[in-house]
Amino acid sequence: MIRVSAPGKVYLCGEHAVVYGKHGICASISMRTRVSVESSDEFIIESFSGVSRGHPSKLYPYVAGAIKKIENLCEITPVKITISSEIPPASGLGSSASVTVATIKALSKMFGVELEKEEIARMAHEVEKEVQGSASRTDTYVSTFGGVLMLPEGEKLPVPNTSIIIAFTGVTSSTKELVASVRRLRERHPKVIDGVMEVIDSIAILVKERLKEGDLLSIGELMNINQGLLDSIGVSTEQISSIVYRARSSGAYGAKITGAGGGGSVVILSPSENSEKILNEIKPLCKEVFLTSIDTQGVREE
Ligand code: PMV
């Protein structure tokens, strides 16, 4: 049996601005999706969502897309694919990317196809685009390579020594709709929104410098400023604001939306001694909270 895992991700800064070619910084997190593949008489895909038999699977479009990618490269035989994930689906944490990346890697191992990480990331991005209609390459890229990465270049940055708390609001949102709503706002107020994007870009450049210095206080402050700008373009919510303010008053370095917003998740950078307190304080405001850390590794065989 082949076992592979791939991580989810958070945005330390720069979401929405990256859509306009600006910089952003993402980090892979220690919340992973695990995929195992073994020979079988028929195609079976199994996870907490249920069992699907046959190929292509309607229940598991990302996995079906991953199988097709490998089918294009070599002759394959039926397999049983078992998936388990620590990443809640549709939470802005890159769960679909991690499933796709891990499945491509596991199947390539199973059928003896050598794939460079660049190829895994490219194929996984194609699968996401096919399933969703459009997708940025961020989630699949970060899940494949892991660590802290500056976008769009993919430059590796130092990993800060900090706890990461993730607060999932329980509200699922559509990235496509939120990106479209920001675009409409920009059409109405181009100068203002371009200015906001420019400032978010300068935040990303500063966060990169502060990461090199290990200056977590400044990174937290810059994340807070980034949150204010995300609020200004209409992608925050009352619930997100409550979580963000509670986390900050409980001792976080910084707290902001991660991903598209409109629900989804909040990322909180916290000194390890305050993590427990922050977790307890924000719990009543969220659907789920996770104490995690930045994972330096991307997709890997287990
Ligand atoms: O919510 P997520 O994790 O899909 O992130 C969306 C990030 C955006 O910048 C809003 C869109 C994008 O494609 O980069």
PDB file of C-alpha atoms and ligand atoms in Angstrom:
ATOM      1  CA  MET A   1       0.000   0.000   0.000  1.00  0.00           C
ATOM      2  CA  ILE A   2       1.197   3.531  -0.827  1.00  0.00           C
ATOM      3  CA  ARG A   3       0.546   6.233   1.755  1.00  0.00           C
ATOM      4  CA  VAL A   4       0.941   9.928   0.962  1.00  0.00           C
ATOM      5  CA  SER A   5      -0.040  13.101   2.785  1.00  0.00           C
ATOM      6  CA  ALA A   6      -0.283  16.759   1.751  1.00  0.00           C
ATOM      7  CA  PRO A   7      -0.897  19.872   3.888  1.00  0.00           C
ATOM      8  CA  GLY A   8      -3.510  22.612   3.947  1.00  0.00           C
ATOM      9  CA  LYS A   9      -2.541  26.284   3.865  1.00  0.00           C
ATOM     10  CA  VAL A  10      -3.154  29.723   5.313  1.00  0.00           C
ATOM     11  CA  TYR A  11      -2.540  33.178   3.890  1.00  0.00           C
ATOM     12  CA  LEU A  12      -0.339  35.242   6.226  1.00  0.00           C
ATOM     13  CA  CYS A  13      -1.176  38.171   3.933  1.00  0.00           C
ATOM     14  CA  GLY A  14      -2.118  39.163   0.402  1.00  0.00           C
ATOM     15  CA  GLU A  15      -5.322  37.294  -0.523  1.00  0.00           C
ATOM     16  CA  HIS A  16      -7.471  39.171  -3.061  1.00  0.00           C
ATOM     17  CA  ALA A  17      -4.486  41.400  -3.916  1.00  0.00           C
ATOM     18  CA  VAL A  18      -2.794  38.378  -5.568  1.00  0.00           C
ATOM     19  CA  VAL A  19      -5.698  38.323  -8.045  1.00  0.00           C
ATOM     20  CA  TYR A  20      -4.376  41.706  -9.296  1.00  0.00           C
ATOM     21  CA  GLY A  21      -0.800  40.489  -9.600  1.00  0.00           C
ATOM     22  CA  LYS A  22       0.277  41.716  -6.152  1.00  0.00           C
ATOM     23  CA  HIS A  23       2.359  39.788  -3.613  1.00  0.00           C
ATOM     24  CA  GLY A  24       0.984  37.443  -1.011  1.00  0.00           C
ATOM     25  CA  ILE A  25       2.520  35.075   1.553  1.00  0.00           C
ATOM     26  CA  CYS A  26       1.156  31.618   2.275  1.00  0.00           C
ATOM     27  CA  ALA A  27       2.214  28.913   4.704  1.00  0.00           C
ATOM     28  CA  SER A  28       1.456  25.216   4.734  1.00  0.00           C
ATOM     29  CA  ILE A  29       0.007  24.027   8.038  1.00  0.00           C
ATOM     30  CA  SER A  30       0.364  20.827  10.032  1.00  0.00           C
ATOM     31  CA  MET A  31      -3.204  19.843   9.162  1.00  0.00           C
ATOM     32  CA  ARG A  32      -2.940  17.197   6.458  1.00  0.00           C
ATOM     33  CA  THR A  33      -4.960  15.068   4.109  1.00  0.00           C
ATOM     34  CA  ARG A  34      -3.839  11.436   3.998  1.00  0.00           C
ATOM     35  CA  VAL A  35      -4.401   9.273   0.933  1.00  0.00           C
ATOM     36  CA  SER A  36      -3.640   5.578   0.672  1.00  0.00           C
ATOM     37  CA  VAL A  37      -3.770   3.566  -2.526  1.00  0.00           C
ATOM     38  CA  GLU A  38      -3.850  -0.201  -2.954  1.00  0.00           C
ATOM     39  CA  SER A  39      -4.650  -2.632  -5.766  1.00  0.00           C
ATOM     40  CA  SER A  40      -8.281  -3.647  -6.058  1.00  0.00           C
ATOM     41  CA  ASP A  41     -10.720  -5.492  -8.358  1.00  0.00           C
ATOM     42  CA  GLU A  42     -12.567  -2.258  -9.057  1.00  0.00           C
ATOM     43  CA  PHE A  43     -12.110   1.487  -8.489  1.00  0.00           C
ATOM     44  CA  ILE A  44     -13.212   2.309  -4.947  1.00  0.00           C
ATOM     45  CA  ILE A  45     -12.861   5.696  -3.275  1.00  0.00           C
ATOM     46  CA  GLU A  46     -13.632   5.944   0.411  1.00  0.00           C
ATOM     47  CA  SER A  47     -13.666   8.782   2.948  1.00  0.00           C
ATOM     48  CA  PHE A  48     -15.990  10.171   5.620  1.00  0.00           C
ATOM     49  CA  SER A  49     -18.162  11.463   2.713  1.00  0.00           C
ATOM     50  CA  GLY A  50     -18.998   7.897   1.685  1.00  0.00           C
ATOM     51  CA  VAL A  51     -17.950   5.113  -0.654  1.00  0.00           C
ATOM     52  CA  SER A  52     -17.870   5.513  -4.419  1.00  0.00           C
ATOM     53  CA  ARG A  53     -17.397   2.629  -6.857  1.00  0.00           C
ATOM     54  CA  GLY A  54     -16.314   2.916 -10.482  1.00  0.00           C
ATOM     55  CA  HIS A  55     -14.371   5.520 -12.447  1.00  0.00           C
ATOM     56  CA  PRO A  56     -14.845   8.435 -12.972  1.00  0.00           C
ATOM     57  CA  SER A  57     -16.442   9.063  -9.578  1.00  0.00           C
ATOM     58  CA  LYS A  58     -19.126  11.767  -9.333  1.00  0.00           C
ATOM     59  CA  LEU A  59     -18.801  11.924  -5.546  1.00  0.00           C
ATOM     60  CA  TYR A  60     -15.043  12.577  -5.709  1.00  0.00           C
ATOM     61  CA  PRO A  61     -14.378  14.863  -8.711  1.00  0.00           C
ATOM     62  CA  TYR A  62     -10.890  15.897  -7.522  1.00  0.00           C
ATOM     63  CA  VAL A  63      -9.819  12.280  -7.067  1.00  0.00           C
ATOM     64  CA  ALA A  64     -11.361  11.355 -10.425  1.00  0.00           C
ATOM     65  CA  GLY A  65      -9.414  14.234 -12.012  1.00  0.00           C
ATOM     66  CA  ALA A  66      -6.200  13.026 -10.364  1.00  0.00           C
ATOM     67  CA  ILE A  67      -6.769   9.478 -11.676  1.00  0.00           C
ATOM     68  CA  LYS A  68      -7.287  10.871 -15.200  1.00  0.00           C
ATOM     69  CA  LYS A  69      -3.989  12.767 -15.008  1.00  0.00           C
ATOM     70  CA  ILE A  70      -2.087   9.554 -14.237  1.00  0.00           C
ATOM     71  CA  GLU A  71      -4.112   7.637 -16.853  1.00  0.00           C
ATOM     72  CA  ASN A  72      -2.749  10.116 -19.410  1.00  0.00           C
ATOM     73  CA  LEU A  73       0.785   9.107 -18.467  1.00  0.00           C
ATOM     74  CA  CYS A  74       0.619   5.328 -18.158  1.00  0.00           C
ATOM     75  CA  GLU A  75      -1.634   2.301 -18.161  1.00  0.00           C
ATOM     76  CA  ILE A  76      -3.378   1.927 -14.823  1.00  0.00           C
ATOM     77  CA  THR A  77      -5.352  -0.841 -13.121  1.00  0.00           C
ATOM     78  CA  PRO A  78      -8.205  -0.452 -10.593  1.00  0.00           C
ATOM     79  CA  VAL A  79      -7.267   0.814  -7.140  1.00  0.00           C
ATOM     80  CA  LYS A  80      -8.887   1.423  -3.798  1.00  0.00           C
ATOM     81  CA  ILE A  81      -8.214   4.976  -2.590  1.00  0.00           C
ATOM     82  CA  THR A  82      -8.826   5.795   1.053  1.00  0.00           C
ATOM     83  CA  ILE A  83      -8.860   9.433   2.150  1.00  0.00           C
ATOM     84  CA  SER A  84      -8.832  10.967   5.607  1.00  0.00           C
ATOM     85  CA  SER A  85      -8.352  14.641   6.338  1.00  0.00           C
ATOM     86  CA  GLU A  86      -7.765  16.949   9.273  1.00  0.00           C
ATOM     87  CA  ILE A  87      -8.777  19.901   7.078  1.00  0.00           C
ATOM     88  CA  PRO A  88     -12.476  20.825   7.112  1.00  0.00           C
ATOM     89  CA  PRO A  89     -13.837  21.043   3.543  1.00  0.00           C
ATOM     90  CA  ALA A  90     -14.776  24.439   2.071  1.00  0.00           C
ATOM     91  CA  SER A  91     -13.126  26.270   4.956  1.00  0.00           C
ATOM     92  CA  GLY A  92     -10.575  28.286   2.949  1.00  0.00           C
ATOM     93  CA  LEU A  93      -7.753  26.026   4.144  1.00  0.00           C
ATOM     94  CA  GLY A  94      -7.051  24.276   0.847  1.00  0.00           C
ATOM     95  CA  SER A  95      -8.641  20.905   1.522  1.00  0.00           C
ATOM     96  CA  SER A  96      -9.463  20.116  -2.129  1.00  0.00           C
ATOM     97  CA  ALA A  97      -5.935  21.025  -3.224  1.00  0.00           C
ATOM     98  CA  SER A  98      -4.414  18.747  -0.580  1.00  0.00           C
ATOM     99  CA  VAL A  99      -6.604  15.804  -1.670  1.00  0.00           C
ATOM    100  CA  THR A 100      -5.700  16.369  -5.322  1.00  0.00           C
ATOM    101  CA  VAL A 101      -1.966  16.773  -4.694  1.00  0.00           C
ATOM    102  CA  ALA A 102      -1.763  13.738  -2.387  1.00  0.00           C
ATOM    103  CA  THR A 103      -3.763  11.553  -4.802  1.00  0.00           C
ATOM    104  CA  ILE A 104      -1.599  12.479  -7.806  1.00  0.00           C
ATOM    105  CA  LYS A 105       1.562  11.695  -5.845  1.00  0.00           C
ATOM    106  CA  ALA A 106       0.178   8.419  -4.433  1.00  0.00           C
ATOM    107  CA  LEU A 107      -0.980   7.195  -7.864  1.00  0.00           C
ATOM    108  CA  SER A 108       2.317   8.174  -9.496  1.00  0.00           C
ATOM    109  CA  LYS A 109       4.140   6.051  -6.882  1.00  0.00           C
ATOM    110  CA  MET A 110       1.690   3.184  -7.331  1.00  0.00           C
ATOM    111  CA  PHE A 111       2.192   3.059 -11.098  1.00  0.00           C
ATOM    112  CA  GLY A 112       5.897   3.902 -11.147  1.00  0.00           C
ATOM    113  CA  VAL A 113       5.650   7.338 -12.795  1.00  0.00           C
ATOM    114  CA  GLU A 114       8.412   9.755 -11.757  1.00  0.00           C
ATOM    115  CA  LEU A 115       6.945  13.212 -11.162  1.00  0.00           C
ATOM    116  CA  GLU A 116       8.838  16.347 -10.117  1.00  0.00           C
ATOM    117  CA  LYS A 117       7.048  18.567  -7.583  1.00  0.00           C
ATOM    118  CA  GLU A 118       6.559  21.225 -10.285  1.00  0.00           C
ATOM    119  CA  GLU A 119       4.635  18.642 -12.346  1.00  0.00           C
ATOM    120  CA  ILE A 120       2.500  17.538  -9.399  1.00  0.00           C
ATOM    121  CA  ALA A 121       1.603  21.168  -8.642  1.00  0.00           C
ATOM    122  CA  ARG A 122       0.808  21.880 -12.309  1.00  0.00           C
ATOM    123  CA  MET A 123      -1.359  18.773 -12.722  1.00  0.00           C
ATOM    124  CA  ALA A 124      -3.207  19.394  -9.460  1.00  0.00           C
ATOM    125  CA  HIS A 125      -3.890  22.991 -10.498  1.00  0.00           C
ATOM    126  CA  GLU A 126      -5.322  21.735 -13.809  1.00  0.00           C
ATOM    127  CA  VAL A 127      -7.610  19.356 -11.909  1.00  0.00           C
ATOM    128  CA  GLU A 128      -8.824  22.202  -9.649  1.00  0.00           C
ATOM    129  CA  LYS A 129      -9.539  24.354 -12.718  1.00  0.00           C
ATOM    130  CA  GLU A 130     -11.430  21.513 -14.412  1.00  0.00           C
ATOM    131  CA  VAL A 131     -13.568  20.858 -11.326  1.00  0.00           C
ATOM    132  CA  GLN A 132     -14.156  24.465 -10.203  1.00  0.00           C
ATOM    133  CA  GLY A 133     -14.113  26.312 -13.530  1.00  0.00           C
ATOM    134  CA  SER A 134     -11.285  28.513 -12.260  1.00  0.00           C
ATOM    135  CA  ALA A 135      -8.690  28.322  -9.503  1.00  0.00           C
ATOM    136  CA  SER A 136      -5.507  30.122  -8.570  1.00  0.00           C
ATOM    137  CA  ARG A 137      -2.370  27.995  -8.433  1.00  0.00           C
ATOM    138  CA  THR A 138      -1.747  28.996  -4.811  1.00  0.00           C
ATOM    139  CA  ASP A 139      -3.402  26.142  -2.914  1.00  0.00           C
ATOM    140  CA  THR A 140      -1.971  23.344  -5.045  1.00  0.00           C
ATOM    141  CA  TYR A 141       1.475  24.996  -5.138  1.00  0.00           C
ATOM    142  CA  VAL A 142       1.703  25.480  -1.359  1.00  0.00           C
ATOM    143  CA  SER A 143       0.342  21.993  -0.655  1.00  0.00           C
ATOM    144  CA  THR A 144       2.948  20.473  -2.988  1.00  0.00           C
ATOM    145  CA  PHE A 145       6.022  22.428  -1.882  1.00  0.00           C
ATOM    146  CA  GLY A 146       5.184  23.269   1.751  1.00  0.00           C
ATOM    147  CA  GLY A 147       6.770  25.913   4.008  1.00  0.00           C
ATOM    148  CA  VAL A 148       6.310  29.667   3.816  1.00  0.00           C
ATOM    149  CA  LEU A 149       6.102  30.902   0.244  1.00  0.00           C
ATOM    150  CA  MET A 150       5.984  34.333  -1.343  1.00  0.00           C
ATOM    151  CA  LEU A 151       3.581  34.580  -4.262  1.00  0.00           C
ATOM    152  CA  PRO A 152       3.578  34.791  -7.195  1.00  0.00           C
ATOM    153  CA  GLU A 153       7.295  33.904  -7.398  1.00  0.00           C
ATOM    154  CA  GLY A 154       7.090  30.904  -5.055  1.00  0.00           C
ATOM    155  CA  GLU A 155      10.167  32.138  -3.133  1.00  0.00           C
ATOM    156  CA  LYS A 156      10.800  30.127   0.057  1.00  0.00           C
ATOM    157  CA  LEU A 157      10.860  32.275   3.184  1.00  0.00           C
ATOM    158  CA  PRO A 158      12.000  31.489   6.753  1.00  0.00           C
ATOM    159  CA  VAL A 159       9.481  29.651   8.930  1.00  0.00           C
ATOM    160  CA  PRO A 160       8.511  31.694  12.010  1.00  0.00           C
ATOM    161  CA  ASN A 161       8.619  30.055  15.419  1.00  0.00           C
ATOM    162  CA  THR A 162       4.987  30.567  16.411  1.00  0.00           C
ATOM    163  CA  SER A 163       1.748  28.776  17.083  1.00  0.00           C
ATOM    164  CA  ILE A 164      -0.980  29.116  14.513  1.00  0.00           C
ATOM    165  CA  ILE A 165      -4.597  29.020  15.610  1.00  0.00           C
ATOM    166  CA  ILE A 166      -7.263  28.520  13.002  1.00  0.00           C
ATOM    167  CA  ALA A 167     -10.837  29.496  13.688  1.00  0.00           C
ATOM    168  CA  PHE A 168     -13.329  28.001  11.244  1.00  0.00           C
ATOM    169  CA  THR A 169     -16.497  30.101  11.205  1.00  0.00           C
ATOM    170  CA  GLY A 170     -18.616  27.220   9.919  1.00  0.00           C
ATOM    171  CA  VAL A 171     -19.835  29.504   7.130  1.00  0.00           C
ATOM    172  CA  THR A 172     -18.812  28.237   3.721  1.00  0.00           C
ATOM    173  CA  SER A 173     -18.334  30.914   1.095  1.00  0.00           C
ATOM    174  CA  SER A 174     -17.716  31.040  -2.624  1.00  0.00           C
ATOM    175  CA  THR A 175     -14.250  32.300  -3.550  1.00  0.00           C
ATOM    176  CA  LYS A 176     -15.527  32.967  -7.075  1.00  0.00           C
ATOM    177  CA  GLU A 177     -18.353  35.215  -5.811  1.00  0.00           C
ATOM    178  CA  LEU A 178     -16.122  37.084  -3.370  1.00  0.00           C
ATOM    179  CA  VAL A 179     -13.496  37.719  -6.052  1.00  0.00           C
ATOM    180  CA  ALA A 180     -16.318  38.971  -8.320  1.00  0.00           C
ATOM    181  CA  SER A 181     -17.676  41.281  -5.597  1.00  0.00           C
ATOM    182  CA  VAL A 182     -14.219  42.832  -5.115  1.00  0.00           C
ATOM    183  CA  ARG A 183     -13.963  43.254  -8.894  1.00  0.00           C
ATOM    184  CA  ARG A 184     -17.315  45.095  -8.943  1.00  0.00           C
ATOM    185  CA  LEU A 185     -16.181  47.360  -6.103  1.00  0.00           C
ATOM    186  CA  ARG A 186     -12.990  48.092  -8.053  1.00  0.00           C
ATOM    187  CA  GLU A 187     -15.024  48.985 -11.143  1.00  0.00           C
ATOM    188  CA  ARG A 188     -16.956  51.525  -9.059  1.00  0.00           C
ATOM    189  CA  HIS A 189     -13.929  52.968  -7.238  1.00  0.00           C
ATOM    190  CA  PRO A 190     -10.848  52.020  -9.245  1.00  0.00           C
ATOM    191  CA  LYS A 191      -8.424  54.492  -7.658  1.00  0.00           C
ATOM    192  CA  VAL A 192      -9.414  53.570  -4.108  1.00  0.00           C
ATOM    193  CA  ILE A 193      -9.349  49.798  -4.593  1.00  0.00           C
ATOM    194  CA  ASP A 194      -6.093  49.909  -6.570  1.00  0.00           C
ATOM    195  CA  GLY A 195      -4.672  51.905  -3.670  1.00  0.00           C
ATOM    196  CA  VAL A 196      -5.835  49.242  -1.192  1.00  0.00           C
ATOM    197  CA  MET A 197      -4.228  46.498  -3.308  1.00  0.00           C
ATOM    198  CA  GLU A 198      -1.001  48.496  -3.487  1.00  0.00           C
ATOM    199  CA  VAL A 199      -0.900  48.765   0.328  1.00  0.00           C
ATOM    200  CA  ILE A 200      -1.563  45.018   0.696  1.00  0.00           C
ATOM    201  CA  ASP A 201       1.355  44.454  -1.677  1.00  0.00           C
ATOM    202  CA  SER A 202       3.631  46.596   0.495  1.00  0.00           C
ATOM    203  CA  ILE A 203       2.458  44.640   3.568  1.00  0.00           C
ATOM    204  CA  ALA A 204       3.572  41.382   1.910  1.00  0.00           C
ATOM    205  CA  ILE A 205       6.975  42.848   1.104  1.00  0.00           C
ATOM    206  CA  LEU A 206       7.379  44.013   4.714  1.00  0.00           C
ATOM    207  CA  VAL A 207       6.198  40.663   6.136  1.00  0.00           C
ATOM    208  CA  LYS A 208       8.899  38.987   4.048  1.00  0.00           C
ATOM    209  CA  GLU A 209      11.552  41.215   5.662  1.00  0.00           C
ATOM    210  CA  ARG A 210      10.169  40.691   9.188  1.00  0.00           C
ATOM    211  CA  LEU A 211      10.129  36.910   8.620  1.00  0.00           C
ATOM    212  CA  LYS A 212      13.846  37.077   7.894  1.00  0.00           C
ATOM    213  CA  GLU A 213      14.336  38.918  11.212  1.00  0.00           C
ATOM    214  CA  GLY A 214      11.936  36.640  13.135  1.00  0.00           C
ATOM    215  CA  ASP A 215      10.034  39.764  14.243  1.00  0.00           C
ATOM    216  CA  LEU A 216       6.691  38.224  15.164  1.00  0.00           C
ATOM    217  CA  LEU A 217       5.299  41.352  16.809  1.00  0.00           C
ATOM    218  CA  SER A 218       5.654  43.304  13.562  1.00  0.00           C
ATOM    219  CA  ILE A 219       4.269  40.426  11.489  1.00  0.00           C
ATOM    220  CA  GLY A 220       1.206  40.342  13.760  1.00  0.00           C
ATOM    221  CA  GLU A 221       0.738  44.106  13.406  1.00  0.00           C
ATOM    222  CA  LEU A 222       1.001  43.879   9.628  1.00  0.00           C
ATOM    223  CA  MET A 223      -1.554  41.048   9.605  1.00  0.00           C
ATOM    224  CA  ASN A 224      -3.906  43.260  11.601  1.00  0.00           C
ATOM    225  CA  ILE A 225      -3.497  46.089   9.086  1.00  0.00           C
ATOM    226  CA  ASN A 226      -4.130  43.583   6.277  1.00  0.00           C
ATOM    227  CA  GLN A 227      -7.354  42.528   8.036  1.00  0.00           C
ATOM    228  CA  GLY A 228      -8.501  46.172   8.126  1.00  0.00           C
ATOM    229  CA  LEU A 229      -7.939  46.400   4.378  1.00  0.00           C
ATOM    230  CA  LEU A 230      -9.803  43.142   3.731  1.00  0.00           C
ATOM    231  CA  ASP A 231     -12.665  44.579   5.777  1.00  0.00           C
ATOM    232  CA  SER A 232     -12.533  47.729   3.644  1.00  0.00           C
ATOM    233  CA  ILE A 233     -13.104  45.718   0.447  1.00  0.00           C
ATOM    234  CA  GLY A 234     -16.135  44.000   1.946  1.00  0.00           C
ATOM    235  CA  VAL A 235     -14.955  40.434   2.520  1.00  0.00           C
ATOM    236  CA  SER A 236     -15.093  40.390   6.327  1.00  0.00           C
ATOM    237  CA  THR A 237     -18.192  39.590   8.374  1.00  0.00           C
ATOM    238  CA  GLU A 238     -19.439  40.423  11.855  1.00  0.00           C
ATOM    239  CA  GLN A 239     -18.483  36.937  13.041  1.00  0.00           C
ATOM    240  CA  ILE A 240     -14.969  37.239  11.595  1.00  0.00           C
ATOM    241  CA  SER A 241     -14.521  40.644  13.261  1.00  0.00           C
ATOM    242  CA  SER A 242     -15.647  39.242  16.633  1.00  0.00           C
ATOM    243  CA  ILE A 243     -13.153  36.373  16.391  1.00  0.00           C
ATOM    244  CA  VAL A 244     -10.363  38.707  15.284  1.00  0.00           C
ATOM    245  CA  TYR A 245     -10.953  41.207  18.137  1.00  0.00           C
ATOM    246  CA  ARG A 246     -11.336  38.470  20.783  1.00  0.00           C
ATOM    247  CA  ALA A 247      -8.104  36.809  19.631  1.00  0.00           C
ATOM    248  CA  ARG A 248      -6.186  40.061  19.728  1.00  0.00           C
ATOM    249  CA  SER A 249      -7.457  41.015  23.198  1.00  0.00           C
ATOM    250  CA  SER A 250      -6.497  37.507  24.413  1.00  0.00           C
ATOM    251  CA  GLY A 251      -2.853  37.990  23.471  1.00  0.00           C
ATOM    252  CA  ALA A 252      -2.456  37.149  19.774  1.00  0.00           C
ATOM    253  CA  TYR A 253       0.323  38.770  17.741  1.00  0.00           C
ATOM    254  CA  GLY A 254      -2.199  39.230  14.938  1.00  0.00           C
ATOM    255  CA  ALA A 255      -5.436  37.862  13.498  1.00  0.00           C
ATOM    256  CA  LYS A 256      -7.019  38.081  10.085  1.00  0.00           C
ATOM    257  CA  ILE A 257      -9.098  36.332   7.447  1.00  0.00           C
ATOM    258  CA  THR A 258      -7.282  33.596   5.569  1.00  0.00           C
ATOM    259  CA  GLY A 259      -8.471  33.134   1.996  1.00  0.00           C
ATOM    260  CA  ALA A 260     -11.490  34.649   0.344  1.00  0.00           C
ATOM    261  CA  GLY A 261     -13.420  35.640   3.513  1.00  0.00           C
ATOM    262  CA  GLY A 262     -17.217  35.992   3.678  1.00  0.00           C
ATOM    263  CA  GLY A 263     -17.024  33.183   6.260  1.00  0.00           C
ATOM    264  CA  GLY A 264     -14.288  30.573   5.916  1.00  0.00           C
ATOM    265  CA  SER A 265     -11.498  30.762   8.461  1.00  0.00           C
ATOM    266  CA  VAL A 266      -9.482  33.197  10.541  1.00  0.00           C
ATOM    267  CA  VAL A 267      -5.729  32.722  11.037  1.00  0.00           C
ATOM    268  CA  ILE A 268      -4.284  33.788  14.367  1.00  0.00           C
ATOM    269  CA  LEU A 269      -0.574  34.104  15.070  1.00  0.00           C
ATOM    270  CA  SER A 270       0.031  33.516  18.725  1.00  0.00           C
ATOM    271  CA  PRO A 271       2.875  33.202  21.224  1.00  0.00           C
ATOM    272  CA  SER A 272       2.746  29.570  22.415  1.00  0.00           C
ATOM    273  CA  GLU A 273       2.140  30.643  26.034  1.00  0.00           C
ATOM    274  CA  ASN A 274      -1.096  32.432  25.016  1.00  0.00           C
ATOM    275  CA  SER A 275      -2.470  29.763  22.655  1.00  0.00           C
ATOM    276  CA  GLU A 276      -4.568  27.906  25.202  1.00  0.00           C
ATOM    277  CA  LYS A 277      -6.183  31.114  26.455  1.00  0.00           C
ATOM    278  CA  ILE A 278      -6.946  32.358  22.932  1.00  0.00           C
ATOM    279  CA  LEU A 279      -8.412  28.984  21.963  1.00  0.00           C
ATOM    280  CA  ASN A 280     -10.771  29.017  24.931  1.00  0.00           C
ATOM    281  CA  GLU A 281     -11.787  32.639  24.401  1.00  0.00           C
ATOM    282  CA  ILE A 282     -12.656  32.281  20.712  1.00  0.00           C
ATOM    283  CA  LYS A 283     -14.231  28.800  20.892  1.00  0.00           C
ATOM    284  CA  PRO A 284     -17.780  30.087  21.567  1.00  0.00           C
ATOM    285  CA  LEU A 285     -17.552  32.289  18.450  1.00  0.00           C
ATOM    286  CA  CYS A 286     -16.539  29.550  15.965  1.00  0.00           C
ATOM    287  CA  LYS A 287     -17.680  26.225  14.608  1.00  0.00           C
ATOM    288  CA  GLU A 288     -14.244  24.665  15.148  1.00  0.00           C
ATOM    289  CA  VAL A 289     -10.855  25.815  16.379  1.00  0.00           C
ATOM    290  CA  PHE A 290      -7.502  24.204  15.642  1.00  0.00           C
ATOM    291  CA  LEU A 291      -4.129  24.694  17.261  1.00  0.00           C
ATOM    292  CA  THR A 292      -1.555  24.001  14.612  1.00  0.00           C
ATOM    293  CA  SER A 293       1.825  25.176  13.346  1.00  0.00           C
ATOM    294  CA  ILE A 294       3.543  25.883  10.069  1.00  0.00           C
ATOM    295  CA  ASP A 295       4.616  22.684   8.356  1.00  0.00           C
ATOM    296  CA  THR A 296       7.889  22.903   6.481  1.00  0.00           C
ATOM    297  CA  GLN A 297       7.041  19.929   4.290  1.00  0.00           C
ATOM    298  CA  GLY A 298       4.696  19.729   1.365  1.00  0.00           C
ATOM    299  CA  VAL A 299       3.434  16.503  -0.157  1.00  0.00           C
ATOM    300  CA  ARG A 300       5.301  13.445   1.150  1.00  0.00           C
ATOM    301  CA  GLU A 301       5.198   9.691   1.196  1.00  0.00           C
ATOM    302  CA  GLU A 302       4.383   8.466   4.703  1.00  0.00           C
TER     303      GLU A 302
HETATM  304  O1  PMV B   1     -10.511  31.005   0.020  1.00  0.00           O
HETATM  305  P1  PMV B   1      -9.360  30.439  -0.734  1.00  0.00           P
HETATM  306  O2  PMV B   1      -8.436  29.649   0.142  1.00  0.00           O
HETATM  307  O3  PMV B   1      -9.771  29.762  -1.999  1.00  0.00           O
HETATM  308  O4  PMV B   1      -8.438  31.704  -1.185  1.00  0.00           O
HETATM  309  C1  PMV B   1      -8.853  32.645  -2.115  1.00  0.00           C
HETATM  310  C2  PMV B   1      -7.774  33.647  -2.306  1.00  0.00           C
HETATM  311  C3  PMV B   1      -8.124  34.760  -3.277  1.00  0.00           C
HETATM  312  O5  PMV B   1      -6.981  35.603  -3.347  1.00  0.00           O
HETATM  313  C4  PMV B   1      -9.301  35.568  -2.790  1.00  0.00           C
HETATM  314  C5  PMV B   1      -8.470  34.229  -4.651  1.00  0.00           C
HETATM  315  C6  PMV B   1      -7.321  33.605  -5.396  1.00  0.00           C
HETATM  316  O6  PMV B   1      -7.636  32.850  -6.334  1.00  0.00           O
HETATM  317  O7  PMV B   1      -6.152  33.883  -5.119  1.00  0.00           O
END
